[in-house]
Coordinates of C-alpha atoms in Angstrom, one line a residue:
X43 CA -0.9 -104.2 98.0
X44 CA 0.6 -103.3 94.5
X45 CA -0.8 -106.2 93.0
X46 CA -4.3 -105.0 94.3
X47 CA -4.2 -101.8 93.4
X48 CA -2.7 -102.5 89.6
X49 CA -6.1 -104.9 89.5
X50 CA -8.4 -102.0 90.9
X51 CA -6.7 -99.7 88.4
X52 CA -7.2 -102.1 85.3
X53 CA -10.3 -102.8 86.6
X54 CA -11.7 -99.3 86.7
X55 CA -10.2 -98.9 83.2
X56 CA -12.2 -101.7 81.7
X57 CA -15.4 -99.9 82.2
X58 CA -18.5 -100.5 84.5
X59 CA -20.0 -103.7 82.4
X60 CA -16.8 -105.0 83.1
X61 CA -16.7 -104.6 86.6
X62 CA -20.1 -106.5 87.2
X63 CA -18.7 -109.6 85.3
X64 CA -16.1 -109.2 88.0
X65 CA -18.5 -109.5 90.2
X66 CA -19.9 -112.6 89.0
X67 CA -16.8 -114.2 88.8
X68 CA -15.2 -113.6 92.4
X69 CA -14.9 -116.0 94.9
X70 CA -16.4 -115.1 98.4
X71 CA -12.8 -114.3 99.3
X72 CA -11.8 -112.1 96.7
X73 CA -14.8 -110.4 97.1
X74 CA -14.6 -109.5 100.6
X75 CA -11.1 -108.5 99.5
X76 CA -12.5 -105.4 97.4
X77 CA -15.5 -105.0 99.2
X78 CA -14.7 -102.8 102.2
X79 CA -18.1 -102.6 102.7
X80 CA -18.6 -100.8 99.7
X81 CA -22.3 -101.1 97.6
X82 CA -21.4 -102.5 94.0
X83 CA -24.5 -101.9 92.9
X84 CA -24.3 -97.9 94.0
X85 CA -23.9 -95.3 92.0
X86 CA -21.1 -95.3 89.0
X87 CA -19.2 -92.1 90.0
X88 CA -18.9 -93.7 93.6
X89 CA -17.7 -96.9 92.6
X90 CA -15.1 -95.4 90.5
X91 CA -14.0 -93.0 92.6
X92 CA -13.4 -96.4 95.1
X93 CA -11.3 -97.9 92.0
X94 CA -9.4 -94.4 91.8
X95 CA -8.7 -95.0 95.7
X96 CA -7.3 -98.4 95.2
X97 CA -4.9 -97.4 92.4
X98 CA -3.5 -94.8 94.7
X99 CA -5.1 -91.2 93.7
X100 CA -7.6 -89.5 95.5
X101 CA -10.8 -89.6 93.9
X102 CA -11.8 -85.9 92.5
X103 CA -9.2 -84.5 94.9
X104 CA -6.1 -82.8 93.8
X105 CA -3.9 -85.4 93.0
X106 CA -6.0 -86.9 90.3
X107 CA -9.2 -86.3 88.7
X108 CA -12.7 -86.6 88.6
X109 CA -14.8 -86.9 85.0
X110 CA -14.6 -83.1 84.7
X111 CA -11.1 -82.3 84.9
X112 CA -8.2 -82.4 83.2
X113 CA -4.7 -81.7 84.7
X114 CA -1.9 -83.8 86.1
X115 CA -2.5 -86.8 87.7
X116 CA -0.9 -90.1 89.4
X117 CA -0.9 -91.5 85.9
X118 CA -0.2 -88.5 84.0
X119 CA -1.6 -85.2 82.3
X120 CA -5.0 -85.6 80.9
X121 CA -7.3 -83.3 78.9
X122 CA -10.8 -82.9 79.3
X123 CA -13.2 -83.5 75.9
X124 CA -14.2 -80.4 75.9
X125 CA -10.8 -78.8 75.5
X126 CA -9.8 -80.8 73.3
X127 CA -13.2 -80.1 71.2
X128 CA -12.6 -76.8 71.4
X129 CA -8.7 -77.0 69.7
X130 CA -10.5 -79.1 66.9
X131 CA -13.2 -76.2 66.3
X132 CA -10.0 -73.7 66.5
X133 CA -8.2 -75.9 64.0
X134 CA -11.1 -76.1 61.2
X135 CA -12.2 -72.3 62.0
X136 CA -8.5 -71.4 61.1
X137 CA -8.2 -73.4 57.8
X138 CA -11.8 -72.2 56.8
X139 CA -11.2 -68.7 57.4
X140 CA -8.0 -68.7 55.9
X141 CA -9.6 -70.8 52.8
X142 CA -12.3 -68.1 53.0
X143 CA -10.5 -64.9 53.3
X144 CA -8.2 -66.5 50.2
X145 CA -10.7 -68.3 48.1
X146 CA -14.0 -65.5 48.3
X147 CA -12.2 -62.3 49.5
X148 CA -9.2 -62.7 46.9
X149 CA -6.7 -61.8 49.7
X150 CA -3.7 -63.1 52.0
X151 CA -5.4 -66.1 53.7
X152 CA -3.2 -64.8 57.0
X153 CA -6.2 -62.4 57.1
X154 CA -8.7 -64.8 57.8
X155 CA -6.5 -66.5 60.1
X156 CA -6.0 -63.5 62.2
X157 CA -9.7 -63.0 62.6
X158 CA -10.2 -66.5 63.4
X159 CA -7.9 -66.1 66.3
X160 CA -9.4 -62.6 67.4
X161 CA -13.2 -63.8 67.4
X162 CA -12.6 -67.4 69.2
X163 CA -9.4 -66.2 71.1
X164 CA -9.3 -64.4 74.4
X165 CA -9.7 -61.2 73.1
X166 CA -13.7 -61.6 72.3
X167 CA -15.2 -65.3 72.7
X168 CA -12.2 -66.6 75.2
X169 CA -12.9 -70.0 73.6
X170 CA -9.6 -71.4 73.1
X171 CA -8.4 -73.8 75.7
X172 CA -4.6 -73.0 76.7
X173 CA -4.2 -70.1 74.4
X174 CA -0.7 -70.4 75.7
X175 CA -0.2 -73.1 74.3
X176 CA -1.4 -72.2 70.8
X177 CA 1.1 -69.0 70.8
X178 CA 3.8 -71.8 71.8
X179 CA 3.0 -73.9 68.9
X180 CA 3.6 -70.7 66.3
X181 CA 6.4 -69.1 67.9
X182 CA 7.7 -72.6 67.1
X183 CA 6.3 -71.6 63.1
X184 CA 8.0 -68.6 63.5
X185 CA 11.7 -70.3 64.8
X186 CA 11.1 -73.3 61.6
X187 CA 10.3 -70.5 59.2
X188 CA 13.2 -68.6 60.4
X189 CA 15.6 -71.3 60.0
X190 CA 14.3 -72.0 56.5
X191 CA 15.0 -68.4 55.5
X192 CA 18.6 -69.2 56.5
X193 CA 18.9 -72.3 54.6
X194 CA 17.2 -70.5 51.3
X195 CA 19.7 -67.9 51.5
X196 CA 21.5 -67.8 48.1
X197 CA 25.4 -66.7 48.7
X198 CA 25.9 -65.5 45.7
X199 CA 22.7 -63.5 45.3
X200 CA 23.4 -62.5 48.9
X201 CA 27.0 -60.9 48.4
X202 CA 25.2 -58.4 45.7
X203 CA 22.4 -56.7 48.2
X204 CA 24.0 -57.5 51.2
X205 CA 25.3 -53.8 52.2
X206 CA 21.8 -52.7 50.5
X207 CA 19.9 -55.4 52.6
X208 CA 21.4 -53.5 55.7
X209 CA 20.7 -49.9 54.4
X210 CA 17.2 -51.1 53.7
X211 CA 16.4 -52.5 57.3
X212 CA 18.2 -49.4 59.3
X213 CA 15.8 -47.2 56.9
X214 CA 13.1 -49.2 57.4
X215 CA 13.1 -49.5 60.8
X216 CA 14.2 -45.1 62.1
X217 CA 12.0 -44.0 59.2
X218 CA 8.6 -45.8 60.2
X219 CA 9.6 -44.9 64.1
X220 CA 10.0 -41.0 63.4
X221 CA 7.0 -40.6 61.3
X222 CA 4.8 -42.1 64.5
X223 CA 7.0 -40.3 67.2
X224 CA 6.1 -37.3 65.6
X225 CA 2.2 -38.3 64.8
X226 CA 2.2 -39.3 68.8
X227 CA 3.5 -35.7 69.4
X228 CA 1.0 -33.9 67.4
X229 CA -1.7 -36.0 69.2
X230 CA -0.4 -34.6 72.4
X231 CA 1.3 -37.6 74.1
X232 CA 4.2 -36.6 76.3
X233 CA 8.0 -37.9 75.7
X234 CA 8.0 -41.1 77.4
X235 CA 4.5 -42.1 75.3
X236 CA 5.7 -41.1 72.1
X237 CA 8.9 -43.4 72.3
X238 CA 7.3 -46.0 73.3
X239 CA 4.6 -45.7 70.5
X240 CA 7.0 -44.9 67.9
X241 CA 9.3 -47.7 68.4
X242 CA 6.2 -50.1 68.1
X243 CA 6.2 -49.7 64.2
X244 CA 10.3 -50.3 63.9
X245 CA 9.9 -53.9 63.6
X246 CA 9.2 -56.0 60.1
X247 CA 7.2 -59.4 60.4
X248 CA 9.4 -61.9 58.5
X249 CA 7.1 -64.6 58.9
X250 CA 4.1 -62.8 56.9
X251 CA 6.5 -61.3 54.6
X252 CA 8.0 -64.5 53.8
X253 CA 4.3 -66.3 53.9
X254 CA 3.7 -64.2 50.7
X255 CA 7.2 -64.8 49.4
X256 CA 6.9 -68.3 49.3
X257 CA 3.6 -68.4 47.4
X258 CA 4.8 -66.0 44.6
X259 CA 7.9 -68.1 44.3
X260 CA 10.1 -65.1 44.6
X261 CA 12.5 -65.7 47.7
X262 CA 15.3 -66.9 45.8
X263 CA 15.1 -64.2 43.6
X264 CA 17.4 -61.1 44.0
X265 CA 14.9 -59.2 45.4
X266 CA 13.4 -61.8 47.7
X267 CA 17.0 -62.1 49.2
X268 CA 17.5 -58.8 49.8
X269 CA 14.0 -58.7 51.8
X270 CA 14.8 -61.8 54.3
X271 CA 18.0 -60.3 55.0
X272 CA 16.5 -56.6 55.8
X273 CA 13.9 -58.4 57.4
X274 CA 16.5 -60.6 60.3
X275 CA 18.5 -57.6 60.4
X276 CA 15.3 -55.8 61.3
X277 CA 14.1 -58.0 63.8
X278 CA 17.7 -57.6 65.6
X279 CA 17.3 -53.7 65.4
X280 CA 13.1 -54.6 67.0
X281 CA 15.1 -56.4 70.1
X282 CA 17.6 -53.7 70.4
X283 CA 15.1 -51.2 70.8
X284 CA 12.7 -53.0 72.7
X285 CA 15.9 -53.5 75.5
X286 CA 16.4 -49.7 75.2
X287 CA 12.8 -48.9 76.0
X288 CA 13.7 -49.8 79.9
X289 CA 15.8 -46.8 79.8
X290 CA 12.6 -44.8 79.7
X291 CA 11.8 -46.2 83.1
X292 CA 14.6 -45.1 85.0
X293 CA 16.3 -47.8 86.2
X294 CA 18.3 -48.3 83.2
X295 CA 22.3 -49.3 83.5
X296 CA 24.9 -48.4 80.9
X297 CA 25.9 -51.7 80.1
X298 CA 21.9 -52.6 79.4
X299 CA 21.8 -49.9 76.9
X300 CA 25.3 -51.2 75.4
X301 CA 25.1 -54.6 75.8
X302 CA 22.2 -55.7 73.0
X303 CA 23.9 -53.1 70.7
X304 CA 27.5 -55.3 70.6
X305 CA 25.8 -58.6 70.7
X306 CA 23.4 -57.7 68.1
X307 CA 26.3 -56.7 65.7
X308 CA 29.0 -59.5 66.8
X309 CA 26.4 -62.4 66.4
X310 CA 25.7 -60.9 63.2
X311 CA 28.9 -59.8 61.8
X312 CA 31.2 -62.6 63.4
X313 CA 28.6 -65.3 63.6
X314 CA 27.3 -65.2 59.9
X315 CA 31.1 -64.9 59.3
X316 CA 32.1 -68.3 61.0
X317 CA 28.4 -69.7 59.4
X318 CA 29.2 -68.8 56.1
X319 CA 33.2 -69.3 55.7
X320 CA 34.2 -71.8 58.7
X321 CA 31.4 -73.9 59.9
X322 CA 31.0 -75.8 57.1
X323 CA 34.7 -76.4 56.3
X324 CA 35.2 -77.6 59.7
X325 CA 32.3 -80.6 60.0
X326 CA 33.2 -81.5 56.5
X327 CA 36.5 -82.3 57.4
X328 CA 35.6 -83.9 60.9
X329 CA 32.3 -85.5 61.0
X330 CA 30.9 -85.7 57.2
X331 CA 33.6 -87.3 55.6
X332 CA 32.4 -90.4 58.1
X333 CA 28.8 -90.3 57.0
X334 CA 27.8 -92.5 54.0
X335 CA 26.5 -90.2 51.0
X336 CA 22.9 -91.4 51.4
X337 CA 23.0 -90.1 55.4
X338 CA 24.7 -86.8 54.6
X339 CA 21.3 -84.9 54.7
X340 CA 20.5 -86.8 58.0
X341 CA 23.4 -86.1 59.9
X342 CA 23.2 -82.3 59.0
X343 CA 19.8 -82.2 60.4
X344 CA 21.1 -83.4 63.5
X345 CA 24.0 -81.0 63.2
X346 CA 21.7 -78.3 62.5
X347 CA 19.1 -78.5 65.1
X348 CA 22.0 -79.1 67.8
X349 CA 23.7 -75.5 66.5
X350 CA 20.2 -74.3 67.1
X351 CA 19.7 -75.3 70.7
X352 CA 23.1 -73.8 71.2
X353 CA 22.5 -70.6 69.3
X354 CA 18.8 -69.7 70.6
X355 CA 20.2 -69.5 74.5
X356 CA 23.3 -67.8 73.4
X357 CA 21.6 -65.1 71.6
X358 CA 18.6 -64.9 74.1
X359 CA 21.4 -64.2 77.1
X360 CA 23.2 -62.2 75.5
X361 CA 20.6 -59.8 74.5
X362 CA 20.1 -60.4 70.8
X363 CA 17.0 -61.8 69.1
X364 CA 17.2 -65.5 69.3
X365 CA 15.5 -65.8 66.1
X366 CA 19.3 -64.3 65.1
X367 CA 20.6 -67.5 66.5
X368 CA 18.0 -69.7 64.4
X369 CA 18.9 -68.2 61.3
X370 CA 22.5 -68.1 61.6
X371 CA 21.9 -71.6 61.8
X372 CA 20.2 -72.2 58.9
X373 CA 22.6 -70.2 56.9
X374 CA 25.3 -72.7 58.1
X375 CA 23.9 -75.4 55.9
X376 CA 23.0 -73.1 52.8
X377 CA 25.0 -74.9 50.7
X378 CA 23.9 -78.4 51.2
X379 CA 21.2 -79.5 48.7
X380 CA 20.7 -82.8 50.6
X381 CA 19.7 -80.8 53.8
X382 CA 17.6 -78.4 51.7
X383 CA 15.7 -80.9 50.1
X384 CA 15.5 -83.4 53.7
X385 CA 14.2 -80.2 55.4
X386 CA 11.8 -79.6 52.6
X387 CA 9.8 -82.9 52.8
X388 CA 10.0 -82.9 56.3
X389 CA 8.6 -80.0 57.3
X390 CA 6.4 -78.6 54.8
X391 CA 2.7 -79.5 55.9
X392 CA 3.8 -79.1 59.4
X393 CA 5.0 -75.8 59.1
X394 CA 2.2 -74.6 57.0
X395 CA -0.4 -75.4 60.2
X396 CA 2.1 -74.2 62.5
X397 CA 2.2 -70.7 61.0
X398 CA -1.5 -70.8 60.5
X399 CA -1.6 -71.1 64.0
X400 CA 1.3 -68.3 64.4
X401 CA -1.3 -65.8 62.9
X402 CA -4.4 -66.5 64.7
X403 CA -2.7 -66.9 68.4
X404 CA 0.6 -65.7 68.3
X405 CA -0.9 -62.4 66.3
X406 CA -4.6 -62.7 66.5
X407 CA -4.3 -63.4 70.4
X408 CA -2.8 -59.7 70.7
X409 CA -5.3 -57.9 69.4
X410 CA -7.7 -55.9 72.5
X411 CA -10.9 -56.3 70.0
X412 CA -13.2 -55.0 72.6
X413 CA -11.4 -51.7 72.4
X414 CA -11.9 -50.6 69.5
X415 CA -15.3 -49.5 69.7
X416 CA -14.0 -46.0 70.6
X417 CA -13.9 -43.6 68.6
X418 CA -10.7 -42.0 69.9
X419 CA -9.0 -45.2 69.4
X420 CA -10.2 -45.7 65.9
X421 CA -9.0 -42.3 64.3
X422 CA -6.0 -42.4 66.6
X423 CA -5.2 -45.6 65.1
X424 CA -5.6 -44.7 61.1
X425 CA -3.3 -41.4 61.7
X426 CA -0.9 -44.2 63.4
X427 CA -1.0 -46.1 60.1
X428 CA 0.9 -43.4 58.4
X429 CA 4.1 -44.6 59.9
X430 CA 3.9 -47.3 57.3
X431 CA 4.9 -44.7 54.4
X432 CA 8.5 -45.4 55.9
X433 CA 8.3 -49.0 55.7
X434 CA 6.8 -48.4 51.9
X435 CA 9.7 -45.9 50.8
X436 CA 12.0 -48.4 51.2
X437 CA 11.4 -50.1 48.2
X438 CA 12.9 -47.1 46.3
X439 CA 16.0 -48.1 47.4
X440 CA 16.1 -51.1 45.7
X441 CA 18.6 -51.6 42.7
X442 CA 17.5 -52.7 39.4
X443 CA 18.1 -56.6 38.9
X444 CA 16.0 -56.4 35.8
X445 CA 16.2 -55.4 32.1
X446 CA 13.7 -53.0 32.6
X447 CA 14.8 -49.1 32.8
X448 CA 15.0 -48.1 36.7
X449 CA 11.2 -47.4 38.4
X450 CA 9.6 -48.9 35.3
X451 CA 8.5 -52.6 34.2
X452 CA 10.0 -55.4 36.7
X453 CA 12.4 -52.6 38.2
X454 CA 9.1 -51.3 39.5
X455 CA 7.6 -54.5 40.7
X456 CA 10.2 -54.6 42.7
X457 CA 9.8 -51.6 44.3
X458 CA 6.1 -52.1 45.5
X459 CA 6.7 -56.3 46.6
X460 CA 10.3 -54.9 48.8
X461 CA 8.0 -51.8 50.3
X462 CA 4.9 -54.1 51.1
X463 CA 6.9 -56.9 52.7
X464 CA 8.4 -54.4 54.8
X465 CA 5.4 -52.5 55.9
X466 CA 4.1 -55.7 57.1
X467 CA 4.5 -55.2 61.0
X468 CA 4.2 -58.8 63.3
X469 CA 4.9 -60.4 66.3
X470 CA 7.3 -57.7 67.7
X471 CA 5.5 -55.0 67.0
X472 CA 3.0 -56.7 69.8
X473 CA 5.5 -57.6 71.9
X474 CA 6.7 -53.9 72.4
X475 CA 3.6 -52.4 72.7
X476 CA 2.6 -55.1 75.6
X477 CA 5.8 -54.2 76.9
X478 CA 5.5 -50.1 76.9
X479 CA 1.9 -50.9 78.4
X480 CA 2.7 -52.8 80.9
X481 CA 5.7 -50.5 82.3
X482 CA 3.4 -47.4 82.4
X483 CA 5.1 -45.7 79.4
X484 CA 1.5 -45.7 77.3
X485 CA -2.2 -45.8 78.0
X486 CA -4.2 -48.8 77.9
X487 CA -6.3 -46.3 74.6
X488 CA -2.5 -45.5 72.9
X489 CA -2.2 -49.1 73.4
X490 CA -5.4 -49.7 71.6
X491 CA -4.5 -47.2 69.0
X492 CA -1.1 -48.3 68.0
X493 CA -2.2 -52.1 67.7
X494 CA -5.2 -51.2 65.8
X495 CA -2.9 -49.8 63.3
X496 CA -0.1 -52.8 63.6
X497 CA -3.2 -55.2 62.9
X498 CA -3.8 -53.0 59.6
X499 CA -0.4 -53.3 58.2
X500 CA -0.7 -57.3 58.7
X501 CA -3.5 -57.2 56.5
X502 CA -3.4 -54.3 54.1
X503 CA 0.5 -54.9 52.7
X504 CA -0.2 -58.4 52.6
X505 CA -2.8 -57.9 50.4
X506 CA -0.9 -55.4 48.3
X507 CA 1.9 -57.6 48.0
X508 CA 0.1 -60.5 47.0
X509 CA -2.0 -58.4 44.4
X510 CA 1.1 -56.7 42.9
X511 CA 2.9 -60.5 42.4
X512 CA 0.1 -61.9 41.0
X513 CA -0.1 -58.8 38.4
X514 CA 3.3 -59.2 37.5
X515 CA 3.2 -63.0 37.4
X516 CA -0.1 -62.3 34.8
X517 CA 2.1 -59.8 33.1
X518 CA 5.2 -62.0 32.4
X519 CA 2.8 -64.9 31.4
X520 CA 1.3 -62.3 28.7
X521 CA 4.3 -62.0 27.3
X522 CA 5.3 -66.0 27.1
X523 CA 2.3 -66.1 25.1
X524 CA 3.1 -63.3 22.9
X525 CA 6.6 -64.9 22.4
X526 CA 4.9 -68.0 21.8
X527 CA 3.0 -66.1 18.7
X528 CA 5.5 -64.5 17.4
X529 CA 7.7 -68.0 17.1
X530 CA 4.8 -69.3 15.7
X531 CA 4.3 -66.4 12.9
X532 CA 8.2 -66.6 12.6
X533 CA 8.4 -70.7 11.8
X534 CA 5.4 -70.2 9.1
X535 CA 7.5 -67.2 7.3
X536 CA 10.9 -69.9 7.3
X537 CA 8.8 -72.5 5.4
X538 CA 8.4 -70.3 2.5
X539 CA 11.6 -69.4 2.2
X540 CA 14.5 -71.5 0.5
X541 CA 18.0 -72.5 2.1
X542 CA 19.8 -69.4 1.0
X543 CA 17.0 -66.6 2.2
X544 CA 16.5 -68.0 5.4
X545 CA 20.9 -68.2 6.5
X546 CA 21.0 -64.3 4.9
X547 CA 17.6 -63.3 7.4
X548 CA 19.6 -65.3 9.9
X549 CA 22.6 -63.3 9.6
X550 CA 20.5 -60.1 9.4
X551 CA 18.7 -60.9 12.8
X552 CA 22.2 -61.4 14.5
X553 CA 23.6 -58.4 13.7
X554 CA 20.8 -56.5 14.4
X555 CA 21.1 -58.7 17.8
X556 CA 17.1 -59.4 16.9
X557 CA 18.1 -63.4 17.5
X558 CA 19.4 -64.8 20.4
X559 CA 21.3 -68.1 21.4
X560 CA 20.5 -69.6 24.4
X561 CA 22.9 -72.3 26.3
X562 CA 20.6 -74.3 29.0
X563 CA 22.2 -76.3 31.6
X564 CA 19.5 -78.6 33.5
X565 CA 20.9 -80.4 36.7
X566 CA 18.1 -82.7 38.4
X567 CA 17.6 -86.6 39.5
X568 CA 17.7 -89.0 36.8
X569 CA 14.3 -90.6 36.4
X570 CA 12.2 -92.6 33.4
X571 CA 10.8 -90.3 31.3
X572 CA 12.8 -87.4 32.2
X573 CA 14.0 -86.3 28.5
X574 CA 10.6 -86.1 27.4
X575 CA 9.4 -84.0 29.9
X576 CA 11.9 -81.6 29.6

């Protein structure tokens, strides 16, 4: 019986021209054997359901499937075509829109991304297949880029702002909050309402924020380090309040409102502590000093994701933000170039398609389109964008790194990239407002309002941020070039002048500290041709 209905199964696999050479080829026996009375020369769909019988599944029953379903099956799960068209239409609108919105519209390609999600997702077509399953695949973006924030982290850079980094996210997060509780009052909502709207613009979207970073090159600067640590610190202070917001529904314990409080701060005080000063020491001295130099990087990306499977439950339970557990994680291994540069090759391209698909599903999905056609909504929702001036004054907190006098030059750039990353709201900000709507604390129209104002601060800072970078990056290029001339004037003077005149200008320019003497120290691969091109 197995035997025949493995042969049936291959059988049906191999296509109907197949099966009428099979029915050439059988002996009278053989024949009678699969026949059953059955009409091989009846219709296709019948004959295969008959081979779909033999093999054990019923044939467009619920155990397996006909040609227009997909699902789970005797011999597995199965798609249909047309979902899996669909995800490649998703997949090229995403990339196009994101070229388009970058490329034609000169701003944050996230932009484009996010619209692609709104118009094909369920919140106006409802084209996407398993929109689940799309918010999966970034909220895995979100966990990669996380974990790469940690492993960027620059100790040393990080023990200057640290304290500052902590100010800045505790501002940044009551500031934004008490500007929108008291816009939400104005507007007439009662208690309960305004909470629940003014904790929706607490939260700061590391992933767009560090989307922008990236491109500018400016995360391992001083400043760029003192944003991803605000940022974490301000998604911890998102999940503390979102845990506090089911106080407002009555049924609140003492030890909910407590415990996110003490995990949030032990896993961040004790765990980067152990991360930072202990981890490390402790697998060097058990498990690395067994691993042969050229499988270092290797084994710590084992090491790694296993302290991440570890750390995300931990944190989850315990009601922190398991995004706390990803990056404590990361920062475990900030010191090991081999893991860096492993973790770099590995997961570049994929994590730049998984955090386009972050900002079309796991943001774009969120957004109730349809609603905003009401006026109500609309103005409610600009006044509600105000909240972001609380975000954006955080950036005058920021000390000066530069040479620049404080508010002015680089000192000032600064300012603007650390109160535009901040301002940048994301996936928490969607997550509590879902939450405070779903618990009867808002309307489904506040709703509207408050996430038509989110979905402006993932497109409007973004754009300021990446406008003020690139102005900077223009403005420091200027003045290369203007160096470069005044070298260039400079070596044509010298070759006029003898021996003598040019050691006295020398010792002239010193004193008047007009010259300066740079040591450079370059540390990289050897490789052919490397003096040259240095």
């Amino acid at each position: 019986r197995m035997a025949t209905r493995v042969e049936a199964a291959l059988w049906s696999m191999m296509g109907h021209g197949a099966r009428q050479l099979k029915r050439l080829f059988l002996n009278p026996a053989e024949d009678d054997m699969y026949d059953h009375n059955f009409d091989y020369n009846g219709p296709l769909e019948e004959e295969e359901d008959y081979y779909r019988s033999l093999a054990g599944g019923d044939a467009k029953g619920d155990d397996g499937h006909g040609d227009d379903g997909g699902g789970h099956g005797e011999f597995g799960v199965h798609i249909t075509y047309e979902d899996l068209y669909a995800a490649m239409i998703f997949f090229t609108a995403i990339y196009v829109a994101g070229v388009f919105a970058s490329r034609v519209l000169k701003m944050p390609s996230l932009v484009g991304e996010i619209f692609a999600g709104i118009i094909l997702g369920p919140p106006l077509a409802d084209y996407i297949p398993n929109p689940e399953a799309f918010v999966l695949l970034g909220e895995i973006g979100l966990i990669l880029l996380v974990l790469e924030a940690g492993i960027d982290i620059d100790l040393s850079t990080l023990s200057l702002i640290g304290t500052r980094g902590i100010i800045i996210a505790i501002i940044g997060s009551i500031a934004p909050i008490a500007i929108a509780l008291a816009i939400a009052f104005a507007l007439g909502f009662d208690t309960k309402a305004s909470i629940a709207a003014g904790a929706t613009f607490g939260p700061t979207s590391l992933g767009i924020a560090m989307n922008i970073l990236r491109q500018g090159k400016i995360v391992n600067t001083p400043v760029g380090q003192l944003i991803v640590s605000a940022a974490v610190i301000d998604d911890m202070i998102a999940l503390i309040i979102l845990s506090q917001l089911s106080a407002l529904e009555g049924d609140a314990t003492v030890a909910q409102i407590v415990a996110p409080i003490v995990s949030a701060l032990g896993f961040l005080i004790v765990g980067g502590y152990i991360a930072v000063f202990i981890f490390p020491k402790l697998i060097n001295a058990t498990i690395m000093k067994k691993v042969p130099q050229e499988q270092k990087g290797k084994a710590e990306m084992i090491i790694m994701f296993a302290l991440i499977l570890a750390l995300m439950p931990a944190t989850y339970y315990a009601k922190a933000s398991f995004l706390m557990g990803v990056f404590i994680a990361g920062l475990a291994f900030c010191r090991s170039h081999d893991l860096h540069h492993l973790f770099v090759t590995q997961f570049k391209r994929l994590m730049q398609w998984l955090m386009r698909i972050f900002f079309a599903a796991s943001i774009g999905f969120q957004v109730p389109i349809k609603d905003f056609g009401n006026g109500t909504v609309i103005w409610q929702g600009l006044v509600f964008t105000l909240a972001l001036l609380g975000k954006i004054g955080t950036g005058l907190l920021v000390p000066n790194f530069t040479q620049s006098g404080r508010f002015q030059g680089f000192h000032l750039r600064d300012v603007f990239v650390t109160g535009f990353s901040m301002a940048a709201e994301g996936e928490f900000a969607f997550v509590i407002a879902v939450f405070a709507v779903d618990s009867g604390l808002i309307t489904k129209d506040l709703y509207a309002s408050v996430v038509l104002a989110v979905l402006i601060s993932t497109i409007l800072p973004p754009f300021a941020l990446r406008y003020t970078i690139n102005r900077y990056n223009k403005k420091s290029e200027d003045k290369v070039q203007e160096a470069i001339k005044i070298e260039y004037h400079r070596q044509e003077t010298l070759e006029h002048l003898t021996e003598d005149e040019r050691e006295k200008q020398l010792r002239e320019n010193i004193l008047n500290d007009t010259t300066l003497f740079l040591c450079i120290q370059i540390q990289c691969k050897s490789a052919w041709g490397i003096l040259p091109t240095i």
